[in-house]
Coordinates of C-alpha atoms in Angstrom, one line a residue:
M1455 CA 97.3 -81.3 -39.3
A1456 CA 98.4 -80.6 -35.7
G1457 CA 101.7 -78.9 -36.7
E1458 CA 100.3 -76.6 -39.4
S1459 CA 101.4 -73.4 -37.7
A1460 CA 104.8 -74.8 -36.8
I1461 CA 105.5 -75.7 -40.4
S1462 CA 104.1 -72.7 -42.2
A1463 CA 105.4 -69.9 -40.0
D1464 CA 108.0 -67.4 -41.2
L1465 CA 108.4 -68.8 -44.7
S1466 CA 109.7 -66.0 -46.9
F1467 CA 111.7 -65.4 -50.0
H1468 CA 115.4 -65.4 -49.2
Q1469 CA 118.0 -63.3 -51.1
L1470 CA 121.6 -62.8 -50.0
S1471 CA 123.0 -59.3 -49.8
A1472 CA 125.3 -58.2 -52.6
S1473 CA 128.2 -58.0 -50.1
G1474 CA 127.3 -61.5 -48.9
V1475 CA 127.4 -63.0 -52.4
R1476 CA 130.7 -61.3 -53.1
A1477 CA 132.2 -62.6 -49.9
L1478 CA 131.0 -66.1 -50.5
A1479 CA 132.3 -66.0 -54.1
L1480 CA 135.7 -65.2 -52.8
G1481 CA 135.5 -68.2 -50.4
E1482 CA 135.1 -65.9 -47.4
G1483 CA 132.2 -64.5 -45.4
D1484 CA 131.8 -63.5 -41.7
S1485 CA 129.0 -64.2 -39.2
D1486 CA 126.6 -61.8 -40.8
V1487 CA 126.8 -63.7 -44.1
V1488 CA 126.4 -67.0 -42.2
D1489 CA 123.4 -65.6 -40.4
E1490 CA 121.8 -65.0 -43.9
L1491 CA 122.5 -68.6 -44.9
L1492 CA 121.1 -69.8 -41.6
A1493 CA 117.9 -67.9 -42.1
A1494 CA 117.4 -69.5 -45.5
E1495 CA 118.3 -72.9 -44.1
R1496 CA 115.6 -72.5 -41.4
S1497 CA 113.0 -71.9 -44.0
R1498 CA 114.3 -74.9 -46.0
R1499 CA 113.9 -77.1 -42.9
L1500 CA 110.3 -75.9 -42.4
L1501 CA 109.5 -76.7 -46.0
M1502 CA 111.0 -80.2 -45.5
L1503 CA 108.8 -80.7 -42.4
R1504 CA 105.8 -79.7 -44.6
A1505 CA 107.0 -82.3 -47.2
L1506 CA 107.4 -84.9 -44.5
D1507 CA 103.9 -84.3 -43.2
D1508 CA 102.5 -84.7 -46.7
G1509 CA 104.4 -87.9 -47.1
L1510 CA 103.3 -89.3 -43.8
S1511 CA 99.7 -88.5 -44.7
R1512 CA 100.0 -90.4 -47.9
S1513 CA 101.7 -93.4 -46.3
G1514 CA 99.1 -94.1 -43.6
P1515 CA 99.0 -97.8 -42.8
A1516 CA 102.2 -98.4 -44.7
L1517 CA 104.0 -97.3 -41.5
G1518 CA 103.3 -100.8 -40.2
S1519 CA 103.9 -102.0 -36.7
G1520 CA 105.0 -98.6 -35.5
A1521 CA 101.5 -97.2 -35.4
A1522 CA 101.9 -96.5 -31.7
V1523 CA 104.5 -93.8 -32.7
S1524 CA 102.0 -91.1 -33.7
P1525 CA 103.1 -88.3 -36.0
D1526 CA 100.0 -86.3 -35.0
E1527 CA 101.1 -86.3 -31.3
A1528 CA 104.6 -85.3 -32.4
W1529 CA 103.3 -82.4 -34.4
A1530 CA 101.0 -81.2 -31.6
L1531 CA 103.9 -81.2 -29.1
L1532 CA 106.2 -79.4 -31.5
E1533 CA 103.5 -76.7 -32.0
R1534 CA 103.3 -76.3 -28.2
V1535 CA 107.1 -75.9 -28.0
Q1536 CA 107.2 -73.3 -30.8
K1537 CA 104.5 -71.2 -29.1
Q1538 CA 105.9 -71.4 -25.6
S1539 CA 109.7 -71.7 -26.2
P1540 CA 110.4 -70.6 -29.8
E1541 CA 114.2 -70.6 -29.1
V1542 CA 114.1 -74.3 -28.1
F1543 CA 112.0 -75.1 -31.2
D1544 CA 114.6 -73.3 -33.4
D1545 CA 117.5 -75.0 -31.7
V1546 CA 116.1 -78.5 -32.3
L1547 CA 115.0 -77.6 -35.9
M1548 CA 118.4 -76.2 -36.7
C1549 CA 120.4 -79.0 -35.2
P1550 CA 122.5 -80.3 -38.1
H1551 CA 121.3 -83.8 -37.6
T1552 CA 117.7 -82.8 -37.8
G1553 CA 118.5 -81.7 -41.4
M1554 CA 120.2 -85.0 -42.1
W1555 CA 117.3 -87.0 -40.7
L1556 CA 114.7 -84.9 -42.7
S1557 CA 116.5 -85.5 -45.9
L1558 CA 116.9 -89.3 -45.4
A1559 CA 113.3 -89.6 -44.1
L1560 CA 111.9 -87.9 -47.2
R1561 CA 114.0 -90.1 -49.5
R1562 CA 112.9 -93.2 -47.6
L1563 CA 109.2 -92.2 -48.1
R1564 CA 110.0 -91.9 -51.8
G1565 CA 111.5 -95.4 -51.8
T1566 CA 115.2 -95.0 -51.3
S1567 CA 116.6 -96.8 -48.2
Y1568 CA 119.9 -95.9 -46.5
E1569 CA 119.5 -98.2 -43.5
D1570 CA 117.9 -101.4 -42.3
A1571 CA 115.5 -99.7 -39.9
P1572 CA 111.8 -100.1 -40.7
L1573 CA 110.0 -97.1 -42.2
W1574 CA 108.1 -96.4 -38.9
V1575 CA 111.4 -96.1 -37.0
V1576 CA 112.8 -93.6 -39.5
T1577 CA 109.7 -91.4 -39.6
G1578 CA 109.2 -92.0 -35.9
H1579 CA 112.3 -90.0 -35.2
L1580 CA 110.0 -87.0 -35.4
S1581 CA 108.5 -88.1 -32.1
A1582 CA 112.0 -88.3 -30.6
L1583 CA 112.7 -84.7 -31.7
A1584 CA 109.4 -83.6 -30.3
A1585 CA 110.1 -85.3 -26.9
A1586 CA 113.5 -83.7 -26.7
A1587 CA 112.1 -80.3 -27.6
G1588 CA 109.2 -80.7 -25.1
A1589 CA 111.6 -81.7 -22.3
R1590 CA 113.9 -78.7 -23.0
A1591 CA 110.9 -76.4 -23.0
G1592 CA 109.7 -77.7 -19.6
L1593 CA 106.4 -79.0 -20.9
D1594 CA 104.5 -81.9 -19.4
F1595 CA 103.8 -84.7 -21.9
S1596 CA 104.0 -88.4 -22.6
M1597 CA 105.3 -89.5 -26.0
T1598 CA 105.9 -92.9 -27.6
V1599 CA 109.2 -92.9 -29.5
P1600 CA 111.2 -95.5 -31.4
V1601 CA 114.0 -97.6 -29.7
R1602 CA 116.9 -98.3 -32.0
R1603 CA 118.8 -101.4 -30.9
G1604 CA 118.3 -100.6 -27.3
V1605 CA 118.9 -96.9 -27.6
V1606 CA 116.3 -94.1 -27.3
P1607 CA 117.8 -91.0 -28.9
L1608 CA 116.6 -87.6 -27.7
P1609 CA 118.4 -85.2 -30.1
T1610 CA 120.2 -82.2 -28.5
L1611 CA 119.8 -83.8 -25.1
G1612 CA 121.3 -87.3 -25.2
C1613 CA 120.1 -90.8 -25.3
A1614 CA 118.8 -93.5 -22.9
V1615 CA 119.9 -97.1 -23.0
V1616 CA 117.1 -99.6 -22.3
E1617 CA 116.9 -103.4 -22.4
A1618 CA 115.3 -104.6 -25.6
S1619 CA 114.7 -108.1 -27.0
E1620 CA 114.3 -106.8 -30.6
P1621 CA 116.3 -104.3 -32.7
W1622 CA 113.3 -102.1 -33.3
S1623 CA 110.7 -101.3 -30.6
T1624 CA 109.2 -98.4 -28.7
A1625 CA 109.5 -96.7 -25.4
Q1626 CA 107.6 -94.0 -23.5
V1627 CA 109.2 -90.6 -22.8
I1628 CA 107.4 -88.9 -19.9
C1629 CA 108.1 -85.4 -18.7
G1630 CA 106.3 -83.9 -15.7
D1631 CA 107.0 -81.8 -12.6
G1632 CA 110.5 -81.2 -14.0
A1633 CA 111.4 -84.9 -14.2
L1634 CA 112.2 -86.7 -17.4
R1635 CA 111.8 -90.5 -17.6
V1636 CA 112.2 -93.1 -20.3
L1637 CA 110.2 -96.2 -19.9
G1638 CA 111.3 -99.2 -21.9
A1639 CA 109.6 -102.6 -22.0
R1640 CA 111.9 -103.9 -19.2
G1641 CA 112.7 -101.0 -17.1
E1642 CA 113.0 -97.2 -16.6
V1643 CA 115.8 -94.7 -17.1
A1644 CA 115.6 -91.6 -14.9
V1645 CA 117.3 -88.7 -16.6
P1646 CA 119.4 -86.6 -14.1
A1647 CA 117.9 -83.3 -13.0
D1648 CA 120.9 -81.7 -14.7
R1649 CA 120.3 -83.1 -18.1
Q1650 CA 123.8 -82.2 -19.2
E1651 CA 125.1 -84.8 -16.8
S1652 CA 125.2 -88.5 -17.6
G1653 CA 123.8 -91.1 -15.2
P1654 CA 122.7 -94.7 -15.1
G1655 CA 121.3 -95.6 -18.5
W1656 CA 121.6 -92.0 -19.6
H1657 CA 124.3 -90.4 -21.9
A1658 CA 124.2 -86.7 -22.1
V1659 CA 125.4 -84.7 -25.1
R1660 CA 128.9 -83.5 -24.6
R1661 CA 129.5 -79.8 -25.1
V1662 CA 132.7 -77.8 -25.4
A1663 CA 133.2 -74.2 -24.6
L1664 CA 136.0 -72.6 -26.7
G1665 CA 137.4 -69.1 -26.2
S1666 CA 135.9 -66.5 -23.9
K1667 CA 133.9 -63.3 -24.0
S1668 CA 133.5 -62.0 -27.5
H1669 CA 135.6 -64.9 -28.8
A1670 CA 133.5 -67.6 -27.1
K1671 CA 132.3 -70.5 -29.1
R1672 CA 130.1 -73.5 -28.0
L1673 CA 130.3 -76.7 -29.9
V1674 CA 128.7 -80.1 -29.4
L1675 CA 131.0 -83.2 -29.5
E1676 CA 128.4 -85.4 -31.1
E1677 CA 128.7 -89.1 -30.5
L1678 CA 125.1 -90.1 -29.8
D1679 CA 122.7 -88.8 -32.5
P1680 CA 122.0 -91.6 -35.1
Y1681 CA 122.0 -89.0 -37.9
R1682 CA 125.4 -87.6 -37.1
T1683 CA 126.8 -89.9 -39.7
F1684 CA 126.0 -90.0 -43.4
P1685 CA 124.9 -91.3 -45.8
R1686 CA 123.5 -93.7 -43.3
P1687 CA 122.8 -93.5 -39.5
S1688 CA 124.9 -95.3 -36.9
E1689 CA 124.7 -96.3 -33.3
P1690 CA 126.4 -94.2 -30.5
T1691 CA 130.1 -94.5 -30.2
L1692 CA 131.2 -93.2 -26.8
M1693 CA 134.6 -91.6 -26.3
T1694 CA 136.8 -92.6 -23.4
A1695 CA 137.7 -89.9 -20.8
A1696 CA 141.2 -89.7 -22.4
E1697 CA 139.8 -89.2 -25.9
E1698 CA 137.4 -86.5 -24.7
A1699 CA 140.2 -84.7 -22.9
S1700 CA 142.4 -84.8 -26.0
W1701 CA 139.6 -83.5 -28.2
R1702 CA 138.8 -80.7 -25.8
K1703 CA 142.4 -79.5 -25.8
L1704 CA 142.9 -79.9 -29.5
L1705 CA 139.7 -77.9 -30.2
A1706 CA 140.7 -75.2 -27.8
D1707 CA 144.1 -74.9 -29.4
A1708 CA 142.7 -75.0 -32.9
W1709 CA 140.2 -72.3 -32.0
G1710 CA 143.0 -70.1 -30.8
I1711 CA 144.9 -70.6 -34.0
L1712 CA 141.8 -69.7 -36.1
L1713 CA 141.2 -66.6 -34.0
R1714 CA 144.8 -65.5 -34.7
D1715 CA 145.3 -66.7 -38.3
D1716 CA 141.8 -66.8 -39.9
A1717 CA 139.7 -64.5 -37.8
E1718 CA 136.9 -64.2 -40.4
S1719 CA 136.5 -67.9 -40.6
A1720 CA 136.3 -68.1 -36.8
D1721 CA 133.7 -65.4 -36.8
A1722 CA 131.7 -67.3 -39.4
M1723 CA 132.0 -70.5 -37.5
R1724 CA 130.7 -69.0 -34.3
P1725 CA 127.1 -69.2 -35.4
G1726 CA 127.5 -71.7 -38.2
L1727 CA 129.6 -74.6 -36.8
M1728 CA 127.4 -76.4 -34.3
S1729 CA 128.8 -79.9 -33.9
L1730 CA 131.7 -82.1 -34.5
A1731 CA 131.4 -85.9 -34.6
P1732 CA 134.7 -87.4 -33.7
V1733 CA 136.0 -90.6 -35.3
S1734 CA 139.1 -92.6 -34.7
A1735 CA 142.5 -91.4 -35.8
R1736 CA 143.8 -92.3 -39.2
E1737 CA 147.2 -92.5 -40.7
R1738 CA 149.5 -89.6 -40.0
F1739 CA 149.0 -86.8 -42.5
R1740 CA 145.8 -88.4 -43.8
P1741 CA 143.0 -87.1 -41.6
Y1742 CA 139.5 -88.0 -42.5
S1743 CA 136.7 -85.4 -42.4
G1744 CA 133.3 -84.8 -44.0
T1745 CA 130.2 -82.7 -44.2
A1746 CA 126.8 -83.2 -45.8
G1747 CA 124.8 -80.4 -47.4
D1748 CA 121.7 -81.4 -45.5
A1749 CA 123.5 -81.3 -42.1
F1750 CA 124.4 -77.5 -42.1
G1751 CA 126.8 -76.9 -39.3
S1752 CA 128.1 -80.4 -38.7
V1753 CA 131.6 -81.8 -39.2
T1754 CA 132.8 -85.3 -38.9
A1755 CA 136.5 -85.5 -38.3
S1756 CA 139.1 -88.0 -37.3
H1757 CA 141.4 -87.4 -34.4
P1758 CA 144.0 -85.0 -35.8
D1759 CA 147.8 -85.1 -35.7
D1760 CA 147.9 -81.6 -34.2
A1761 CA 145.9 -78.5 -33.6
A1762 CA 147.0 -76.8 -36.8
Q1763 CA 145.8 -79.7 -38.8
L1764 CA 142.5 -79.6 -37.0
A1765 CA 142.2 -75.9 -37.7
A1766 CA 142.7 -76.5 -41.4
T1767 CA 140.2 -79.3 -41.3
L1768 CA 137.6 -77.0 -39.7
V1769 CA 138.2 -74.4 -42.4
H1770 CA 138.0 -77.0 -45.1
E1771 CA 134.7 -78.5 -43.9
F1772 CA 133.1 -75.1 -43.1
Q1773 CA 133.9 -74.0 -46.7
H1774 CA 131.7 -77.0 -47.8
T1775 CA 129.0 -75.8 -45.4
K1776 CA 129.0 -72.3 -46.7
L1777 CA 128.9 -73.4 -50.3
G1778 CA 126.2 -75.9 -49.6
G1779 CA 124.1 -73.1 -48.0
L1780 CA 124.7 -70.9 -51.1
M1781 CA 123.7 -73.8 -53.4
H1782 CA 120.5 -74.3 -51.5
L1783 CA 119.6 -70.8 -52.7
E1784 CA 120.9 -70.9 -56.3
A1785 CA 122.6 -73.6 -58.4
L1786 CA 126.2 -73.2 -59.6
T1787 CA 125.8 -75.7 -62.4
R1788 CA 123.2 -76.7 -64.9
Q1789 CA 122.6 -80.0 -66.6
A1790 CA 124.4 -80.5 -69.9
P1791 CA 122.1 -79.8 -72.9
D1792 CA 122.8 -83.1 -74.4
Q1793 CA 122.6 -85.2 -71.2
D1794 CA 119.4 -86.8 -70.1
Q1795 CA 118.7 -87.9 -66.5
T1796 CA 120.2 -91.4 -67.2
G1797 CA 123.1 -90.5 -69.4
P1798 CA 126.8 -90.5 -68.3
E1799 CA 128.0 -87.5 -66.4
E1800 CA 131.1 -85.7 -67.4
L1801 CA 134.0 -86.4 -65.0
F1802 CA 137.1 -84.5 -64.2
Y1803 CA 140.5 -84.8 -62.6
A1804 CA 140.4 -83.5 -59.0
P1805 CA 143.9 -83.2 -57.4
W1806 CA 142.6 -83.9 -53.9
R1807 CA 140.8 -87.2 -54.8
D1808 CA 141.7 -90.6 -56.2
D1809 CA 138.5 -90.9 -58.3
P1810 CA 137.2 -88.8 -61.2
R1811 CA 134.7 -86.2 -60.1
P1812 CA 131.6 -84.7 -61.6
L1813 CA 131.5 -80.9 -62.1
G1814 CA 129.5 -80.2 -58.9
G1815 CA 131.8 -82.2 -56.8
L1816 CA 134.8 -80.6 -58.4
L1817 CA 133.5 -77.1 -57.5
Q1818 CA 133.0 -78.2 -53.9
G1819 CA 136.7 -79.4 -53.8
I1820 CA 137.9 -76.1 -55.3
Y1821 CA 136.0 -74.1 -52.8
A1822 CA 137.1 -76.2 -49.8
F1823 CA 140.8 -76.2 -50.7
A1824 CA 140.8 -72.5 -51.5
G1825 CA 139.9 -72.1 -47.8
V1826 CA 142.7 -74.5 -46.9
A1827 CA 145.2 -72.6 -48.9
R1828 CA 144.1 -69.3 -47.4
F1829 CA 144.6 -70.7 -43.9
W1830 CA 148.1 -72.1 -44.5
R1831 CA 149.1 -68.9 -46.3
V1832 CA 148.8 -67.0 -43.0
H1833 CA 149.6 -69.8 -40.5
R1834 CA 153.0 -70.5 -42.1
H1835 CA 154.2 -67.1 -40.9
A1836 CA 152.8 -67.6 -37.4
A1837 CA 153.9 -71.2 -36.8
D1838 CA 157.0 -72.0 -34.8
A1839 CA 160.2 -72.6 -36.7
A1840 CA 160.0 -76.4 -36.5
Y1841 CA 156.4 -76.4 -38.0
A1842 CA 156.9 -73.7 -40.5
P1843 CA 158.3 -75.9 -43.3
L1844 CA 155.3 -78.1 -43.2
A1845 CA 153.0 -75.1 -43.3
H1846 CA 154.9 -73.6 -46.3
F1847 CA 154.5 -76.9 -48.1
E1848 CA 150.8 -77.1 -47.4
F1849 CA 150.3 -73.6 -48.8
A1850 CA 152.4 -74.2 -51.9
L1851 CA 150.6 -77.5 -52.6
W1852 CA 147.1 -76.4 -52.2
R1853 CA 147.4 -73.0 -54.0
T1854 CA 148.9 -75.0 -57.0
Q1855 CA 146.1 -77.5 -57.0
V1856 CA 143.4 -75.0 -56.6
W1857 CA 144.9 -72.7 -59.3
S1858 CA 145.2 -75.5 -61.9
T1859 CA 141.7 -76.8 -61.2
L1860 CA 140.2 -73.3 -61.5
H1861 CA 141.7 -73.1 -65.0
L1862 CA 140.3 -76.5 -65.8
V1863 CA 136.7 -75.4 -65.2
A1864 CA 136.8 -71.7 -66.0
G1865 CA 134.3 -70.8 -68.7
H1866 CA 132.7 -74.3 -68.6
E1867 CA 129.3 -74.2 -70.4
R1868 CA 127.5 -75.8 -67.5
L1869 CA 128.4 -73.0 -65.1
T1870 CA 125.4 -70.8 -64.1
P1871 CA 126.0 -67.0 -63.8
L1872 CA 126.6 -67.6 -60.1
G1873 CA 128.9 -70.5 -60.8
R1874 CA 131.0 -68.3 -63.1
S1875 CA 131.1 -65.6 -60.5
V1876 CA 132.4 -68.0 -57.9
I1877 CA 135.1 -69.4 -60.2
E1878 CA 136.2 -65.9 -61.4
A1879 CA 136.3 -64.5 -57.9
L1880 CA 138.4 -67.5 -56.7
R1881 CA 140.7 -67.1 -59.6
E1882 CA 141.2 -63.5 -58.7
R1883 CA 142.1 -64.3 -55.2
C1884 CA 144.2 -67.3 -56.0
A1885 CA 146.2 -65.3 -58.5
E1886 CA 147.3 -63.1 -55.6
W1887 CA 148.5 -66.2 -53.8
M1888 CA 150.5 -67.5 -56.7
A1889 CA 152.8 -64.4 -56.4
D1890 CA 153.6 -65.2 -52.8
E1891 CA 157.1 -66.4 -52.1
V1892 CA 157.7 -69.9 -50.7
P1893 CA 161.0 -71.3 -49.7
D1894 CA 162.7 -73.2 -52.6
R1895 CA 162.7 -76.6 -51.0
E1896 CA 159.0 -76.6 -50.0
L1897 CA 158.1 -75.1 -53.4
E1898 CA 159.9 -77.9 -55.2
L1899 CA 158.4 -80.6 -53.0
A1900 CA 154.9 -79.2 -53.6
G1901 CA 155.5 -79.2 -57.4
E1902 CA 156.7 -82.8 -57.3
A1903 CA 153.6 -83.9 -55.2
A1904 CA 151.2 -82.1 -57.5
A1905 CA 152.7 -83.6 -60.7
D1906 CA 153.0 -87.1 -59.2
H1907 CA 149.3 -87.1 -58.1
R1908 CA 148.2 -86.1 -61.6
A1909 CA 150.4 -88.7 -63.3
R1910 CA 149.1 -91.5 -61.0
W1911 CA 145.6 -90.5 -61.7
R1912 CA 146.3 -90.6 -65.5
A1913 CA 147.9 -94.0 -65.2
H1914 CA 144.8 -95.5 -63.5
H1915 CA 141.9 -93.7 -65.1
L1916 CA 142.9 -92.9 -68.7
R1917 CA 143.1 -95.4 -71.6
P1918 CA 144.6 -94.7 -75.0
P1919 CA 142.5 -95.8 -78.0
A1920 CA 142.6 -99.6 -78.3
A1921 CA 143.4 -99.6 -82.0
A1922 CA 146.4 -97.3 -81.3
V1923 CA 147.7 -99.6 -78.6
D1924 CA 147.5 -102.6 -80.9
E1925 CA 149.3 -100.6 -83.6
A1926 CA 152.0 -99.6 -81.0
V1927 CA 152.4 -103.3 -80.0
R1928 CA 153.0 -104.3 -83.6
A1929 CA 155.4 -101.4 -84.1
W1930 CA 157.4 -102.4 -81.0
Q1931 CA 157.5 -106.0 -82.1
R1932 CA 158.7 -105.0 -85.6
G1933 CA 161.5 -103.0 -84.1
E1934 CA 160.3 -99.7 -85.5
S1935 CA 162.2 -96.6 -84.3
R1936 CA 159.2 -94.8 -82.8
P1937 CA 155.6 -95.4 -81.7
P1938 CA 152.7 -94.6 -84.0
A1939 CA 151.2 -91.1 -83.9
A1940 CA 147.8 -92.6 -83.2
L1941 CA 148.9 -93.2 -79.7
E1942 CA 148.9 -89.5 -79.1
A1943 CA 145.1 -89.3 -79.6
E1944 CA 142.9 -88.1 -76.7
P1945 CA 142.7 -90.9 -74.2
E1946 CA 139.3 -92.2 -72.9
L1947 CA 138.4 -91.8 -69.3
V1948 CA 137.7 -95.2 -67.8
P1949 CA 137.4 -94.9 -64.0
D1950 CA 139.5 -97.5 -62.3
P1951 CA 137.9 -98.7 -59.0
E1952 CA 141.3 -100.0 -57.8
G1953 CA 142.9 -96.6 -57.9
R1954 CA 144.0 -95.7 -54.4
H1955 CA 146.4 -93.5 -52.5
F1956 CA 147.6 -91.1 -55.2
D1957 CA 148.8 -88.8 -52.4
V1958 CA 151.8 -90.9 -51.4
T1959 CA 154.4 -88.4 -52.7
A1960 CA 152.7 -85.6 -50.7
I1961 CA 152.7 -87.8 -47.6
L1962 CA 156.4 -88.5 -48.0
A1963 CA 157.1 -84.8 -48.6
R1964 CA 155.4 -84.1 -45.3
Y1965 CA 157.6 -86.6 -43.6
R1966 CA 160.6 -85.0 -45.3
V1967 CA 159.9 -81.5 -44.2
S1968 CA 158.7 -82.3 -40.7
E1969 CA 161.3 -85.1 -39.9
P1970 CA 164.3 -84.6 -42.3
E1971 CA 166.3 -87.3 -40.5
G1972 CA 163.3 -89.3 -39.2
A1973 CA 162.8 -93.0 -38.9
W1974 CA 161.0 -93.0 -42.3
R1975 CA 164.4 -92.8 -44.0
R1976 CA 165.5 -96.1 -42.5
T1977 CA 162.6 -98.4 -43.4
A1978 CA 161.8 -99.8 -46.8
A1979 CA 158.1 -98.7 -46.8
L1980 CA 157.5 -96.9 -43.5
A1981 CA 157.1 -100.3 -41.9
G1982 CA 153.8 -100.7 -43.9
G1983 CA 152.3 -97.8 -41.9
V1984 CA 151.4 -95.7 -44.9
K1985 CA 149.0 -97.2 -47.4
G1986 CA 150.0 -97.1 -51.0
V1987 CA 153.7 -96.4 -50.3
D1988 CA 156.1 -98.8 -52.1
P1989 CA 159.8 -99.3 -51.3
G1990 CA 160.6 -97.4 -54.5
D1991 CA 158.7 -94.4 -53.2
V1992 CA 160.7 -94.2 -50.0
L1993 CA 164.0 -94.8 -51.9
L1994 CA 163.0 -92.0 -54.3
A1995 CA 162.2 -89.7 -51.4
R1996 CA 165.6 -90.5 -49.8
G1997 CA 167.3 -89.5 -53.1
D1998 CA 168.4 -93.0 -54.0
L1999 CA 167.5 -92.9 -57.7
A2000 CA 169.3 -96.0 -58.6
G2001 CA 167.7 -98.0 -55.9
A2002 CA 164.3 -96.6 -56.8
R2003 CA 164.8 -97.4 -60.5
H2004 CA 165.6 -101.0 -59.6
A2005 CA 162.6 -101.3 -57.3
Y2006 CA 160.1 -99.9 -59.8
A2007 CA 161.5 -101.9 -62.7
A2008 CA 161.3 -105.1 -60.7
Q2009 CA 157.6 -104.4 -60.0
L2010 CA 156.8 -103.6 -63.6
S2011 CA 158.7 -106.5 -65.0
G2012 CA 156.5 -109.0 -63.2
E2013 CA 152.7 -109.5 -63.2
G2014 CA 150.5 -107.6 -60.7
G2015 CA 152.9 -104.7 -60.2
S2016 CA 151.6 -101.3 -59.0
V2017 CA 150.2 -99.2 -61.8
A2018 CA 151.7 -96.1 -60.1
A2019 CA 155.2 -97.7 -60.4
W2020 CA 155.3 -96.3 -64.0
V2021 CA 155.1 -92.8 -62.5
G2022 CA 157.8 -93.6 -59.9
L2023 CA 160.0 -95.0 -62.6
G2024 CA 159.6 -91.9 -64.6
R2025 CA 160.7 -89.7 -61.7
A2026 CA 163.6 -92.0 -61.0
L2027 CA 164.8 -91.8 -64.6
A2028 CA 164.5 -88.0 -64.8
A2029 CA 168.2 -87.5 -64.2
G2030 CA 169.4 -89.5 -67.2
Q2031 CA 166.7 -90.7 -69.6
D2032 CA 164.8 -87.5 -70.5
A2033 CA 162.5 -89.0 -73.1
A2034 CA 161.4 -91.9 -71.0
A2035 CA 161.0 -89.7 -67.9
R2036 CA 159.0 -87.2 -69.7
L2037 CA 156.7 -89.8 -71.2
L2038 CA 156.1 -91.6 -67.8
C2039 CA 155.5 -88.4 -65.9
R2040 CA 153.1 -87.0 -68.5
Y2041 CA 151.5 -90.0 -70.2
P2042 CA 152.0 -93.1 -68.0
E2043 CA 148.8 -94.5 -69.3
R2044 CA 150.5 -95.2 -72.7
A2045 CA 153.2 -97.3 -71.1
R2046 CA 150.7 -99.2 -69.0
A2047 CA 148.4 -99.9 -71.9
V2048 CA 151.2 -101.1 -74.3
Q2049 CA 152.8 -103.2 -71.6
D2050 CA 149.5 -104.8 -70.7
A2051 CA 148.8 -105.6 -74.3
L2052 CA 152.2 -107.1 -74.8
R2053 CA 151.8 -109.3 -71.8
A2054 CA 148.3 -110.3 -72.9
G2055 CA 149.5 -111.2 -76.4
T2056 CA 152.9 -112.9 -75.6
G2057 CA 152.8 -113.8 -72.0
H2058 CA 155.5 -111.4 -71.0
G2059 CA 156.2 -107.7 -71.1
A2060 CA 159.0 -105.5 -72.3
D2061 CA 161.8 -104.0 -70.2
P2062 CA 159.9 -101.1 -68.6
A2063 CA 162.7 -98.5 -69.1
R2064 CA 163.3 -99.5 -72.7
L2065 CA 159.6 -99.4 -73.5
A2066 CA 159.3 -96.0 -71.9
E2067 CA 162.3 -94.7 -73.8
W2068 CA 160.8 -95.9 -77.1
L2069 CA 157.3 -94.5 -76.3
G2070 CA 159.0 -91.2 -75.4
R2071 CA 160.2 -90.7 -78.9
G2072 CA 156.6 -90.0 -79.9
G2073 CA 154.8 -86.7 -79.3
T2074 CA 154.4 -85.5 -75.7
T2075 CA 152.1 -82.5 -76.2
E2076 CA 150.3 -81.9 -72.9
R2077 CA 146.7 -83.1 -72.9

């Protein structure tokens, strides 16, 4: 094949240094550790290119109408680039979105589709990569590349917009005498001489320079590459001038915060964090962010509330990046001995998610939020007086959630030796944090938020044994003094796809500490601006227990009430009805199941508080 040398060069056995493994196990690691991960990732990408070549050779005519997009020509151009400008070759190879595309293309060749583009368009992205690399290397060439809904992506450079009558077609990329042109079926786009500048029909990649001198960091604001999003590609989404300016300022401020409060993470991000794909702002205190293991160095993030939140988000996502790189070298978990490839996977409670998570996903969350806790631990002492309460709350919440989840998985039989090392190292570090002092108010709010999230999760996803529920219904109807002991048996995990927004108590706590007398106190449900918040939740946050009890009971007495209202009722009852409150805060799934069964059998349910008080007379051993 034409690209044989490009694919086979520099493949070697990779092994992290002992100090690197230890640093990563603790959730840490500087630029030297990241350089080790990047070296391994480079070899992985080369192996994926080799696998792609093998797959393309087997596909042959199956590539269909895109035969004009020649993989052989792409391999040949990439080989020329590697020989004449190896730094350009590596830059294109190590672009995060190259990794994402390689992964999706290989899966597509194996029969799994993540988009509606024809196979030849997906695999033809290789030609777009080759054209971008060739242009950056200053080579003369002509290359046929795919057109995706009128867009010709040239990764790491930008994209050209051409007229197209069909969603999938081809264009010619021509580079000669220093000029770069894109010829579509109905016209030509001339790329500006300074390819970092946009022009008619041409959108250049936006780059941000952060810091200066030894603290300098360059980052791509990626809005063009189709493979910047996952699990499926997307079309370009251009920022407005105001959005770009806002992102530039927030990133500069966040970088300054990281340099001051988490210098090691900033040092690691300098080589390892390569691009950020912005998306629209979400609700306040609910930023969206994501990474993919195949896109090492890329982060997708919504417009943040402030620079500190963005700094925490970057730490969070870069933790995923580091752990993903480590897992490419050695697994943290093994398949359960009694589980075949099609059997059900064991699922766990994750205090940062609404859905039950598999062990691998849980470890990712532990690792990411350990980094978040580490960041807030320091930042709370550096933040200004008005922001410090929120930072104290974030630290208290996430150290609690990480600590409890570490205990949940410690010693699990499916952990590999490396997995056990990571968990034990993080427990060692988190134990130090648990001894740190936090102001009483923020500590209490964090405890309430953690307990509420867990209780809401239980109410949605756990089901007591059906026979025990039926027995409890009969006992209630007979007027017995206490529920049957069978109701205390281990509940079954039945994922509820309707479970959403279990973080509402944490969201309200953030409002409480950042705006103690804010407008949120004067509206029944934050004017509908916070998903999942019911009027009872706001009344409870305001300290109106009687009003909250009435609101929750009204919901639960009718049909279609919020499942989480059982938990809210428990918290609202805490001051006067200890048995009911304890039951609803620890085992809300029992009240939900019995009430549902009563309503199904008789057409109406019991008084929620009375039912909870009766159920509370049974055992309440923590499970």
